[in-house]
Coordinates of C-alpha atoms (C1' of nucleotides) in Angstrom, one line a residue:
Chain X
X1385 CA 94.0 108.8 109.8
X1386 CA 95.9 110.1 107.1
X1387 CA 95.2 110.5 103.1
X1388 CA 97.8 111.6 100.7
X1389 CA 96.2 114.8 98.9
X1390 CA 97.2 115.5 95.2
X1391 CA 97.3 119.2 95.9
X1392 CA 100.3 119.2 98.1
X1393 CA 101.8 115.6 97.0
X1394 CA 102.1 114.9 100.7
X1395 CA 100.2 112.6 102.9
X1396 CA 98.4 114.7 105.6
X1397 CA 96.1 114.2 108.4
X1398 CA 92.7 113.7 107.8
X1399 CA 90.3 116.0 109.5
X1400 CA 87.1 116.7 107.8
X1401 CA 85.6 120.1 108.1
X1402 CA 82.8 119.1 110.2
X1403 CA 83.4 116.8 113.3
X1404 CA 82.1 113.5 111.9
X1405 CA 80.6 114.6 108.4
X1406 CA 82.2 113.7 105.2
X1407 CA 81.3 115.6 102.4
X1408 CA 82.9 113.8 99.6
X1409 CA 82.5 113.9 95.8
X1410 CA 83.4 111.6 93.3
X1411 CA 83.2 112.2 89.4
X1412 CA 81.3 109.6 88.0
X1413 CA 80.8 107.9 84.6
X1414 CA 80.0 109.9 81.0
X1415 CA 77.1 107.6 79.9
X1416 CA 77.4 106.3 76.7
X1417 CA 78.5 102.5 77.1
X1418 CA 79.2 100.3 79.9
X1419 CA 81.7 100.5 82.4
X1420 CA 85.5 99.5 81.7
X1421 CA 88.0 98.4 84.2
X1422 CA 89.5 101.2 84.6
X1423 CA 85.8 102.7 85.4
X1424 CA 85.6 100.3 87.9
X1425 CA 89.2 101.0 89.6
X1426 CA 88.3 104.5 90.5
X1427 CA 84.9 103.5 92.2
X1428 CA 85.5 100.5 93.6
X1429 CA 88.5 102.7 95.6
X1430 CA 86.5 105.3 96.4
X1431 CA 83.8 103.4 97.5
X1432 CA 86.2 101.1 100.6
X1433 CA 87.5 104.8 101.0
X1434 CA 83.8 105.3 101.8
X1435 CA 82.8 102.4 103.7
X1436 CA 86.0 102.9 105.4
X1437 CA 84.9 106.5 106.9
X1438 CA 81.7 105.1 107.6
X1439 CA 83.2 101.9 109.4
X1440 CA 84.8 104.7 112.0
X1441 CA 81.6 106.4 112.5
X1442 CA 81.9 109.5 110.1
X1443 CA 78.4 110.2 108.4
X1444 CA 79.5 110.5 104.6
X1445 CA 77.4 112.6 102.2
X1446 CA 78.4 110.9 99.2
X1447 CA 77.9 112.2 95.7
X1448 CA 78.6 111.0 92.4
X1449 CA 76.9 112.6 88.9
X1450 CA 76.2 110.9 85.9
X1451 CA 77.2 113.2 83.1
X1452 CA 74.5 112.5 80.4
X1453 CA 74.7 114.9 77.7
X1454 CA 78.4 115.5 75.9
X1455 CA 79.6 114.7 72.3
X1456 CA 80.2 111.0 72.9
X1457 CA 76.2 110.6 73.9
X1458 CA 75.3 112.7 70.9
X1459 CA 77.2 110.5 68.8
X1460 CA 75.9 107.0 69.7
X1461 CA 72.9 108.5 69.7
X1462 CA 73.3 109.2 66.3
X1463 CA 74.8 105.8 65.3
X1464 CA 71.9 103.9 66.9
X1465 CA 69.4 106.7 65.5
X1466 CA 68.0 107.7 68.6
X1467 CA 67.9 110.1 71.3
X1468 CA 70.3 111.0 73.7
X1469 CA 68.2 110.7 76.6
X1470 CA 67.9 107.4 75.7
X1471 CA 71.4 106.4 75.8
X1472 CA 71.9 108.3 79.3
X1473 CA 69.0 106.1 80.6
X1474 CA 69.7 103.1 79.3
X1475 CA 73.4 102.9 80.7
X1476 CA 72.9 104.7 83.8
X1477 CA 70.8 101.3 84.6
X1478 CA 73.7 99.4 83.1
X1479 CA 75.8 101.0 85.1
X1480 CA 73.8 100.2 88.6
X1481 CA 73.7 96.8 87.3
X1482 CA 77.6 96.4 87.2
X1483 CA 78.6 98.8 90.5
X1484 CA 75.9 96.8 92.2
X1485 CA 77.6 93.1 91.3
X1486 CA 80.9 94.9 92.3
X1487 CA 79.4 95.7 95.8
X1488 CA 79.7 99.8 95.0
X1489 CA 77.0 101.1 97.2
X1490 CA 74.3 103.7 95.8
X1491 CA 75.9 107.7 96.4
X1492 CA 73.9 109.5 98.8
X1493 CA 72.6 111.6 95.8
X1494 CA 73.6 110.7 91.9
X1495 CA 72.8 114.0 90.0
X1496 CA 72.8 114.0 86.1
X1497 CA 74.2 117.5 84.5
X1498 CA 70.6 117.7 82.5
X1499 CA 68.6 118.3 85.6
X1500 CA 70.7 120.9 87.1
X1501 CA 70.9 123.0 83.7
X1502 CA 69.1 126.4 85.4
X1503 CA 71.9 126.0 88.7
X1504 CA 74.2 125.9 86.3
X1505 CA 73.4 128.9 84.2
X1506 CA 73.2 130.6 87.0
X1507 CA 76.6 129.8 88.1
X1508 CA 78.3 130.6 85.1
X1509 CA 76.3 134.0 85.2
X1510 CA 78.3 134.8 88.7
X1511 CA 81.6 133.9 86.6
X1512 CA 80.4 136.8 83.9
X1513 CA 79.7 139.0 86.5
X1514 CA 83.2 138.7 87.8
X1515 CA 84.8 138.8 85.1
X1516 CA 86.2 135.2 84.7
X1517 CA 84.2 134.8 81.5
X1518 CA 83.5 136.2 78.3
X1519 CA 80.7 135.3 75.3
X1520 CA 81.9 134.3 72.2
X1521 CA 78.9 133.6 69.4
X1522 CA 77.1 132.1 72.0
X1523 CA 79.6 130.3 73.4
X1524 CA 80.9 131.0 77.2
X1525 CA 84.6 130.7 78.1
X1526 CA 86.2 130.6 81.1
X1527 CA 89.2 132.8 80.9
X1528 CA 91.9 130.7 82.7
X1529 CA 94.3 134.0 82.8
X1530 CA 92.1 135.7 85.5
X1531 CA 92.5 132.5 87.8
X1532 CA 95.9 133.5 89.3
X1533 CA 95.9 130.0 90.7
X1534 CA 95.3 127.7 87.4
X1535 CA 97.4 124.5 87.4
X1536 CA 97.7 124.6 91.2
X1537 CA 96.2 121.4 91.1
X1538 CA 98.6 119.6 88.3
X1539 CA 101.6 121.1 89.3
X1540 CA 101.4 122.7 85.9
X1541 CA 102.8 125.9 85.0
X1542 CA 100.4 128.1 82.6
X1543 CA 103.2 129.6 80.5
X1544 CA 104.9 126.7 79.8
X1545 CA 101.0 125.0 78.9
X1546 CA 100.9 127.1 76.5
X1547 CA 104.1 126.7 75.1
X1548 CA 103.3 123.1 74.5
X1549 CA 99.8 123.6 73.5
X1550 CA 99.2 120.6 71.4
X1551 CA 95.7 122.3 72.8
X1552 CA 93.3 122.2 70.4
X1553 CA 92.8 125.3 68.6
X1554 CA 89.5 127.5 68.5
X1555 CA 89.2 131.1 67.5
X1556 CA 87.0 131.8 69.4
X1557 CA 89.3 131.8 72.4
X1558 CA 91.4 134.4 73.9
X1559 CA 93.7 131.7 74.7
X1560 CA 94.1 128.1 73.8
X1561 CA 93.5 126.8 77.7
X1562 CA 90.2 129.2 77.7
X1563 CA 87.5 126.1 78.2
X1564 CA 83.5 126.0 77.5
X1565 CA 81.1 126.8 80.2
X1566 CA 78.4 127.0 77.5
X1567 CA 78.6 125.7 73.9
X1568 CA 76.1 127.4 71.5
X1569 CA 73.7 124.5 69.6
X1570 CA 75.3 122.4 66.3
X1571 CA 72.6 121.7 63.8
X1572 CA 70.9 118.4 65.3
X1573 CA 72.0 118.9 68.7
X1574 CA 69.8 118.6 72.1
X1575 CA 69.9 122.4 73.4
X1576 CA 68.6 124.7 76.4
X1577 CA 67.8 127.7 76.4
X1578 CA 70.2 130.3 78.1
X1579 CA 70.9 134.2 78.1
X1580 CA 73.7 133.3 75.6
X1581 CA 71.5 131.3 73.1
X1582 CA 70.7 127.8 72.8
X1583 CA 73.0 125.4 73.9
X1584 CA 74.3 123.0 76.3
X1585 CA 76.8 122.9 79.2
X1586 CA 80.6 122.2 78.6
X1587 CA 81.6 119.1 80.8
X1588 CA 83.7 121.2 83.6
X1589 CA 80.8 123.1 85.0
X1590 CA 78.8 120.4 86.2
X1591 CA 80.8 118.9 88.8
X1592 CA 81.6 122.4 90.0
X1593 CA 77.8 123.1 90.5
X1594 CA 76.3 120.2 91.5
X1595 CA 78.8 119.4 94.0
X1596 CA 78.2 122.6 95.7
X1597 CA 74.4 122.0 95.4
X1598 CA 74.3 119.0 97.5
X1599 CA 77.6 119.5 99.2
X1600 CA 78.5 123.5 100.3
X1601 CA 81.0 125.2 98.8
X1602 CA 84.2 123.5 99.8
X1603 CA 84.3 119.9 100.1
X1604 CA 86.0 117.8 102.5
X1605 CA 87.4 115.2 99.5
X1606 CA 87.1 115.5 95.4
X1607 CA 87.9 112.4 93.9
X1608 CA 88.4 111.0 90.6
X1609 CA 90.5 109.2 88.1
X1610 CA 93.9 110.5 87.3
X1611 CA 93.5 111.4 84.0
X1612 CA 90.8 113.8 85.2
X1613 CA 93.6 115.9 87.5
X1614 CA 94.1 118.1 84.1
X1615 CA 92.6 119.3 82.5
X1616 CA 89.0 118.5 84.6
X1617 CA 89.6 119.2 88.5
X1618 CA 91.8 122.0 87.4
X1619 CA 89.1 123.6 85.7
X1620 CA 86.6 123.0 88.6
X1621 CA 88.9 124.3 90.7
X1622 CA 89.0 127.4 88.4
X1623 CA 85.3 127.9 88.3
X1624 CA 84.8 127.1 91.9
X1625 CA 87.2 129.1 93.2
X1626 CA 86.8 132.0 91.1
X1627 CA 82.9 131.9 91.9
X1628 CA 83.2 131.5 95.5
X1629 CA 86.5 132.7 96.8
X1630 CA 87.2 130.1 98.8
X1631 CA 88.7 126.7 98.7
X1632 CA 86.6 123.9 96.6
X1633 CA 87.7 121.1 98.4
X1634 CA 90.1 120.7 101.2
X1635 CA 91.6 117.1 99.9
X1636 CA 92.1 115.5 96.0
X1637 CA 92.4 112.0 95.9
X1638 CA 93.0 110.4 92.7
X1639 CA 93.7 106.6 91.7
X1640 CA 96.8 104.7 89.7
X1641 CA 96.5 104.0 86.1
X1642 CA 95.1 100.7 85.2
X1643 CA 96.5 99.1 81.9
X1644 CA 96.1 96.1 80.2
X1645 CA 98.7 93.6 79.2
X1646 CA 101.1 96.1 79.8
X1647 CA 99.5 98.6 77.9
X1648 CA 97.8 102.0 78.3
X1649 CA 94.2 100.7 77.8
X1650 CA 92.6 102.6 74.9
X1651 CA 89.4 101.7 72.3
X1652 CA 92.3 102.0 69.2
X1653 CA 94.2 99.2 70.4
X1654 CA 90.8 97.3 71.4
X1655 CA 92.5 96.2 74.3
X1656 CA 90.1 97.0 77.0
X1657 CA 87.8 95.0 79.2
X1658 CA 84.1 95.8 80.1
X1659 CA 83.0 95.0 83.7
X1660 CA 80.1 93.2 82.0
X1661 CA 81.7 90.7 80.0
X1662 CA 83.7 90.2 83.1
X1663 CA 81.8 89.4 85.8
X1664 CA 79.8 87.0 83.4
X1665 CA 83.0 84.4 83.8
X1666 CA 84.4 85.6 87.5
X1667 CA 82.5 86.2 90.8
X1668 CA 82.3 90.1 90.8
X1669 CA 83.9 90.5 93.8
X1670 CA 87.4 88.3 92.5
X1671 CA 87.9 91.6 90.4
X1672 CA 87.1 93.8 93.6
X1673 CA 89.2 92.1 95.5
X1674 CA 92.0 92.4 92.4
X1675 CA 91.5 96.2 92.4
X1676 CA 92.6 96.3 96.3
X1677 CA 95.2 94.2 96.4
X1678 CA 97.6 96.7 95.1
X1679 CA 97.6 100.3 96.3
X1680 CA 95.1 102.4 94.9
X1681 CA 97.9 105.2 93.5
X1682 CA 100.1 102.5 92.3
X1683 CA 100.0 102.0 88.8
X1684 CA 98.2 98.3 87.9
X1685 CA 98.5 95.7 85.6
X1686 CA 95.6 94.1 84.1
X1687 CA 95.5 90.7 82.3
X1688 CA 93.8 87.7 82.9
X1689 CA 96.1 85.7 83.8
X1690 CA 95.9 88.1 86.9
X1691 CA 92.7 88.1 87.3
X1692 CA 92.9 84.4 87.6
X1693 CA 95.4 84.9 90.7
X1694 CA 93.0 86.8 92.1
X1695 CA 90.2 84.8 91.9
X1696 CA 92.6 81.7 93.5
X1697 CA 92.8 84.2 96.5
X1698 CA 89.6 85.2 96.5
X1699 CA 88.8 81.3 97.0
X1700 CA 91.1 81.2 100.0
X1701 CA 88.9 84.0 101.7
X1702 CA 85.8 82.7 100.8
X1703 CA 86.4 78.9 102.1
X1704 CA 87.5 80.2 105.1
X1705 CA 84.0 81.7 105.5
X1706 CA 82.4 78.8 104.6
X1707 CA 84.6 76.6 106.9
X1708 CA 83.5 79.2 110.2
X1709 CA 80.0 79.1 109.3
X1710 CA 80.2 74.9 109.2
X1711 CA 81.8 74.8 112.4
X1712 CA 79.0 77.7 114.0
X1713 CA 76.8 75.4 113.0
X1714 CA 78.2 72.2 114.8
X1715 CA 79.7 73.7 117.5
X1716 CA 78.4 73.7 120.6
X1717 CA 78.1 77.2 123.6
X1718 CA 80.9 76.2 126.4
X1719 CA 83.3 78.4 128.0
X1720 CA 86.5 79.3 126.4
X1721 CA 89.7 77.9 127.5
X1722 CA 92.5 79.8 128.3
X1723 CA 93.6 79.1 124.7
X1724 CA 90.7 80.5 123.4
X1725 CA 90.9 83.6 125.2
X1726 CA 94.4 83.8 123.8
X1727 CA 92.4 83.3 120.5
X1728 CA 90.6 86.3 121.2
X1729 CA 93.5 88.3 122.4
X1730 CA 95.4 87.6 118.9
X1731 CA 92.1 88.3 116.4
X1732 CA 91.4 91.8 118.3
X1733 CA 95.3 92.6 117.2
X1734 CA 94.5 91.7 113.7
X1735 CA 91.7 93.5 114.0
X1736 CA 94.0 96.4 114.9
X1737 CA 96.1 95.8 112.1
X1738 CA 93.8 96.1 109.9
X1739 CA 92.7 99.6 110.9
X1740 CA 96.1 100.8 111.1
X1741 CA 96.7 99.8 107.2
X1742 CA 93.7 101.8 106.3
X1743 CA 94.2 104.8 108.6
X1744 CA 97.7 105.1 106.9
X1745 CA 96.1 106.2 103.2
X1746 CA 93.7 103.4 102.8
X1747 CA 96.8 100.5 102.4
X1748 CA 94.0 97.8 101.4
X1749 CA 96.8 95.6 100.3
X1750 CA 98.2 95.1 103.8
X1751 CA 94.6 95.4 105.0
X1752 CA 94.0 92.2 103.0
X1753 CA 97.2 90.3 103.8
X1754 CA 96.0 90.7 107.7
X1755 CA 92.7 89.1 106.1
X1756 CA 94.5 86.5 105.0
X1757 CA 96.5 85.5 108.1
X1758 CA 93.0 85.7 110.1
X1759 CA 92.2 83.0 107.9
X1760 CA 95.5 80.7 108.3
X1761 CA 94.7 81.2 111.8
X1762 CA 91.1 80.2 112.0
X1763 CA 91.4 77.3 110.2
X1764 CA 94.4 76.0 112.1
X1765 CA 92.8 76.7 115.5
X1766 CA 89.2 76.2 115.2
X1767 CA 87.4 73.2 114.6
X1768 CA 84.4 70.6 115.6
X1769 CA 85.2 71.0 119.4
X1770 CA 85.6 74.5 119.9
X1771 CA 83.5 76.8 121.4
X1772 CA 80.5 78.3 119.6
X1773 CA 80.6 81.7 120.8
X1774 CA 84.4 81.7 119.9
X1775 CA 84.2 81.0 116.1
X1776 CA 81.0 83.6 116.3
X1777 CA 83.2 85.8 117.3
X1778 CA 85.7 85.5 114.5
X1779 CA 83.4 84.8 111.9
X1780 CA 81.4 88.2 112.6
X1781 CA 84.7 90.0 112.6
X1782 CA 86.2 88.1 109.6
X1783 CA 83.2 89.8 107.7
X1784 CA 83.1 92.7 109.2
X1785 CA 86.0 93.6 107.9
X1786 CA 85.7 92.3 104.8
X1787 CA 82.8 94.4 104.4
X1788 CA 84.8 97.8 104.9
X1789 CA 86.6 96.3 101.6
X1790 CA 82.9 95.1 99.8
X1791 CA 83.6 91.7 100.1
X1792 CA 80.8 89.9 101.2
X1793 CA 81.2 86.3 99.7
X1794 CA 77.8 85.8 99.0
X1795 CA 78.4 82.8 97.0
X1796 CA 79.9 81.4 100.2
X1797 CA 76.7 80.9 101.2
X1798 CA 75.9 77.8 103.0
X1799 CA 72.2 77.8 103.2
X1800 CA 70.5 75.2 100.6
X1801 CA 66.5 75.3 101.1
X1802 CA 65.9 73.4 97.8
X1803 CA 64.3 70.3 99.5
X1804 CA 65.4 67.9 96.8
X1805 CA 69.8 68.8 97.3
X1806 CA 68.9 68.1 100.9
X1807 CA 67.4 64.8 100.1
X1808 CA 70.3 63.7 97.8
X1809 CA 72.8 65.0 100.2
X1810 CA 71.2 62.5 102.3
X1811 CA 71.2 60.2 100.5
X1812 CA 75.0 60.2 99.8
X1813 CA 75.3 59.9 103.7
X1814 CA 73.4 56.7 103.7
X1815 CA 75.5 55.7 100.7
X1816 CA 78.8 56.7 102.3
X1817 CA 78.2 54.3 105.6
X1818 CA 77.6 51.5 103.6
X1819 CA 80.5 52.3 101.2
X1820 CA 78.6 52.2 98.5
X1821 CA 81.4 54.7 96.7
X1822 CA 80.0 54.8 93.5
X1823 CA 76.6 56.1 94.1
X1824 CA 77.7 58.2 96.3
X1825 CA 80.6 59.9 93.7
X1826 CA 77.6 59.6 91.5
X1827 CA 75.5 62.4 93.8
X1828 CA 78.6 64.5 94.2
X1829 CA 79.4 65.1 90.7
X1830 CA 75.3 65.8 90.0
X1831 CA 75.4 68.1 93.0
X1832 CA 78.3 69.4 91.5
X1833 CA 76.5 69.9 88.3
X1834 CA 74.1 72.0 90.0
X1835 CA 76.7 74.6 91.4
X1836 CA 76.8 72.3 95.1
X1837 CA 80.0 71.3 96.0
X1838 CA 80.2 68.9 98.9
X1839 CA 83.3 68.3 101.1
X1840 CA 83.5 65.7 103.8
X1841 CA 85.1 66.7 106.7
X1842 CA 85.9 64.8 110.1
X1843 CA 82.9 66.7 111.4
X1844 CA 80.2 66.0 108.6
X1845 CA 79.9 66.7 105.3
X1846 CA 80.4 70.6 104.4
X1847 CA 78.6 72.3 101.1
X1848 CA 79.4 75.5 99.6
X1849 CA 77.6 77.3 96.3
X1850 CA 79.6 77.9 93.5
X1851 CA 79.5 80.0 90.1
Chain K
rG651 C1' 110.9 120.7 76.6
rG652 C1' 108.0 120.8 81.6
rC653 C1' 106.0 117.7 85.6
rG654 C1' 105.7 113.0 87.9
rA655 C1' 105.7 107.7 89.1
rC656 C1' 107.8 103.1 89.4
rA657 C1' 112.1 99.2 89.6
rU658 C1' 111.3 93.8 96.0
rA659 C1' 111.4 85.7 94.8
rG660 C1' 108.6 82.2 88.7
rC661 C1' 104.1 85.8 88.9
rC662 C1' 101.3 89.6 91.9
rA663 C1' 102.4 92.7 96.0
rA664 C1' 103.2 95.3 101.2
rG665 C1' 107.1 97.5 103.8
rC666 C1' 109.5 103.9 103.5
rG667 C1' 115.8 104.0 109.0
rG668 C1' 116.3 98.7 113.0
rU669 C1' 117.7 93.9 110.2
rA670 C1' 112.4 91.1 103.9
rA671 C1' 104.2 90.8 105.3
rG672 C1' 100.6 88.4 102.5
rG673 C1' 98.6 86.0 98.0
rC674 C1' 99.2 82.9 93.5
rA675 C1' 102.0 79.2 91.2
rG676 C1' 105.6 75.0 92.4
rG677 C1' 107.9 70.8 95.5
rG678 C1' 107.4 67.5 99.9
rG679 C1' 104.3 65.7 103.9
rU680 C1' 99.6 65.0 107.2
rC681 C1' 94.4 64.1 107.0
rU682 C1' 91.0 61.3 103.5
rG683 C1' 87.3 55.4 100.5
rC684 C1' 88.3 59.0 96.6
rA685 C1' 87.9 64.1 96.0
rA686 C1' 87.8 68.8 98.1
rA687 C1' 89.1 72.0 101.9
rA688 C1' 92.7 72.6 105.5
rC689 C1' 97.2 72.2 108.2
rC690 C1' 102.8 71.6 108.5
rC691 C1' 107.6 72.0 105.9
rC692 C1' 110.6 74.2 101.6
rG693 C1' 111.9 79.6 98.5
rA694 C1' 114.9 86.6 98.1
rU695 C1' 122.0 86.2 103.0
rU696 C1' 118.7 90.1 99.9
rC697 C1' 115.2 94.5 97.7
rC698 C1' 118.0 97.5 89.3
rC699 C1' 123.5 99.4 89.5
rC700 C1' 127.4 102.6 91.7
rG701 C1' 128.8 105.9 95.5
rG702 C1' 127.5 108.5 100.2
rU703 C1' 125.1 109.6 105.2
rU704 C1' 124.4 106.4 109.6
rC705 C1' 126.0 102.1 115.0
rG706 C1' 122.4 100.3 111.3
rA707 C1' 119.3 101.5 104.6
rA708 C1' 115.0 97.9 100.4
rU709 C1' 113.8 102.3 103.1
rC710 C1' 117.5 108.8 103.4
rC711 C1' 121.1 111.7 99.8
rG712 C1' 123.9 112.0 95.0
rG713 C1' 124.8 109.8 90.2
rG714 C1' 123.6 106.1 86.7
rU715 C1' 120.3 102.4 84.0
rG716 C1' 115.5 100.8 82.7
rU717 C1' 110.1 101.0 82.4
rC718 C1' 105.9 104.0 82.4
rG719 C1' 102.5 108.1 82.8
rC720 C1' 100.6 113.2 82.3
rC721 C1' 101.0 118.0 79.6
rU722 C1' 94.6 116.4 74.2
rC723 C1' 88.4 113.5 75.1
rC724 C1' 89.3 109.5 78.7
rA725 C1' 88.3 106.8 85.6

RNA sequence: GGCGACAUAGCCAAGCGGUAAGGCAGGGGUCUGCAAAACCCCGAUUCCCCGGUUCGAAUCCGGGUGUCGCCUCCA
């Protein structure tokens, strides 16, 4: 298996520092609103990179914080005139509510930079002790100078940093790419007590420390968004390294841009989507599948008219599962022909396929396509007459693989209870062998009404929920 | 100024030295009471342009052109 690593720009072989552990963090949302798109890129990736491990038997220590105090909590909590605890709570549940929809599966362990403010005190103590930091008014800098290897990470070269530095300018610092550890209390600010005064963390520090909490000292793979490679991961690096004098984590992985329209996504041009008022108009998993059918480094475009394309794939996938489970259902246990053993033969090569896509640096797009042609080839081989245990057999590995990519088509579900759609579905049989058309149009399109949509097939009718 | 990415059919998008995957949209057909789903057939003599390396290049090298990103809070 190999993963391209944004330390060395190559793609190299994956090898975890344990034999079948994977320690593997993954910076998670600053909680102040709901998720965007973009958001939703960076852990809907990471999490098929994930299930992916998992899928090839690697136990995988997940984590992913919730950062849940910073200026842009203070200031909503300020708009809305309450507390900043309050904001963190309330969209940490938001954002389970949306990762959840998009399949994301819970981390191992979700930390929040407010319950870890003693670890991290003491950490930036160590980076006093060595020297890597220095007080200012009650303020704590980390003095990026000492840290030989700064910009490592970026490819960025300090001098010339600082020759640009459109870097904001404080005067407190000994140098403009200097960044908090510990910022000393505003007026009206939530603060904690610490050897320097009261104050709060900077943002930096709480990935470094709580990573290494739950995860050791060097991790097998850091992950994040690529506007987080500088200055962010550079910085952890920084304090990591400098702390613990060895390496923080042995692979980066880091996403494409998403933008919208054909635009950088930003609040100023308004042009940006919230997962919310998303997945209220598509099936959660049509914008899943969206984020994967491109390479995760690649750049992506984001419109709806996309999305729409998407979701007309998505459809594909889905009808294919509900056209396997029909036929499970109708088919009866024989034994397989000698076509069907070919059948076999040619759905354990896709199967193959699809595992080499992902072992060469997650290639979900090709993963999908092989998706796809399992599909075309189920439904042109398989129906009423074939043997049970063969479209079992395809149908379990048609979602088993869809599940290493959190696609689960649970709106493909083919399982009505509701005694009354039974009845009328019944009914519309009755009305179909006496051709009595118009009653039973008349059912469909009330069925249809109800989210039921009913297909008659050669072998009986076929239903399928929709949104 | 520094660093980097990308340019493949109407749209989206894999492929990264061996002769163009897959999806969407479109056209034609089969099946069907109708509908839906599905299946079959049709599309780039060609991968931004120009050179070069090679038996062979979308894939490697050089040079253009064009888009975009990072260097500032941001996934």
């Amino acid at each position: 298996m190999r993963l391209y690593n944004t330390m060395t720009r190559t793609k190299e072989e994956f090898k975890p520092l344990k034999d079948k552990v994977v320690n593997m963090y993954v910076c998670g949302p600053t909680v102040y609103n709901y998720i965007h798109i973009g958001n939703a890129r960076a852990f809907i990736v990471f999490d098929t990179v994930r299930r992916y491990l998992e899928y090839k038997g690697y136990t995988v220590n997940y984590v992913q914080n919730f950062t849940d105090i910073d200026d842009k909590i203070i200031n909503r909590a300020k708009e809305e005139n309450t507390t900043e605890k309050e904001i963190a709570e309330r969209f940490i549940e938001e954002y389970f509510k949306d990762a959840d929809a998009l399949g994301i599966k819970r981390a191992t362990v979700h930390p929040r930079a407010t319950e870890h403010i003693d670890d991290i005190i003491e950490f930036i103590k160590i980076l006093i002790d060595k020297g890597y930091a220095y007080v200012v008014d009650g303020n704590v800098y980390f003095e990026t100078a000492k840290f030989k290897d700064y910009g490592k990470l970026s490819h960025k070269n300090i001098d010339e940093l600082m020759a640009g530095a459109r870097v904001e300018i404080d005067e407190k610092k000994k140098n403009p790419l200097d960044f908090a550890l510990w910022k000393a209390q505003k007026p009206g600010e939530p603060a904690w007590d610490s050897p320097w005064g009261k104050g709060r963390p900077g943002w930096h520090i709480e990935c470094s420390v709580m990573s290494t909490k739950y995860l050791g000292k060097t991790l097998d793979i850091h992950a994040g968004g690529p506007d987080l490679i500088f200055p962010h991961h550079e910085n952890e690096i920084a304090q990591s390294e400098a702390a613990y004098d060895q390496p923080f984590s042995k692979y980066w992985m880091h996403i494409g841009y998403l933008n919208v329209n054909n635009e950088k996504m930003s609040k100023s041009k308004g042009n940006f989507f919230t997962v919310r008022e998303l997945t209220e108009k598509y099936d959660p998993e049509v914008l899943r599948l969206f984020m994967l059918m491109a390479h995760y480094r690649s750049p992506i475009n984001f419109s709806l008219d996309l999305l729409d394309q998407a979701k007309s794939a998505y459809e594909r996938l889905s009808n294919a599962v509900v056209n396997l489970k029909h036929l499970v259902n109708i088919t009866k246990d024989r034994e397989l022909s000698d076509e069907e053993k070919d059948l076999i033969v040619k759905f354990d090569e896709y199967k193959k396929q699809f595992e080499e896509a992902m072992d060469d640096d997650f290639n979900t797009a090709d993963a999908i396509s092989v998706l796809f042609e399992m599909a075309k080839t189920a439904n042109a081989n398989l129906n009423g007459n074939s043997s049970k245990k063969l479209v079992e057999y395809i149908l379990e590995m048609f979602l088993k693989l869809s599940d290493v990519l959190g696609l689960s088509y649970k709106n493909a579900e083919t399982e009505i209870e509701d005694e009354e759609i039974l009845r009328l579905i019944e009914e519309r049989q009755k009305a179909r062998k006496e051709k009595n058309w118009k009653l039973a149009d008349e059912i469909r399109d009330k069925l249809k009404e109800r989210g039921i949509i009913l297909e008659d097939t050669p072998e009986g009718v076929r239903w399928k929920r929709i949104r």
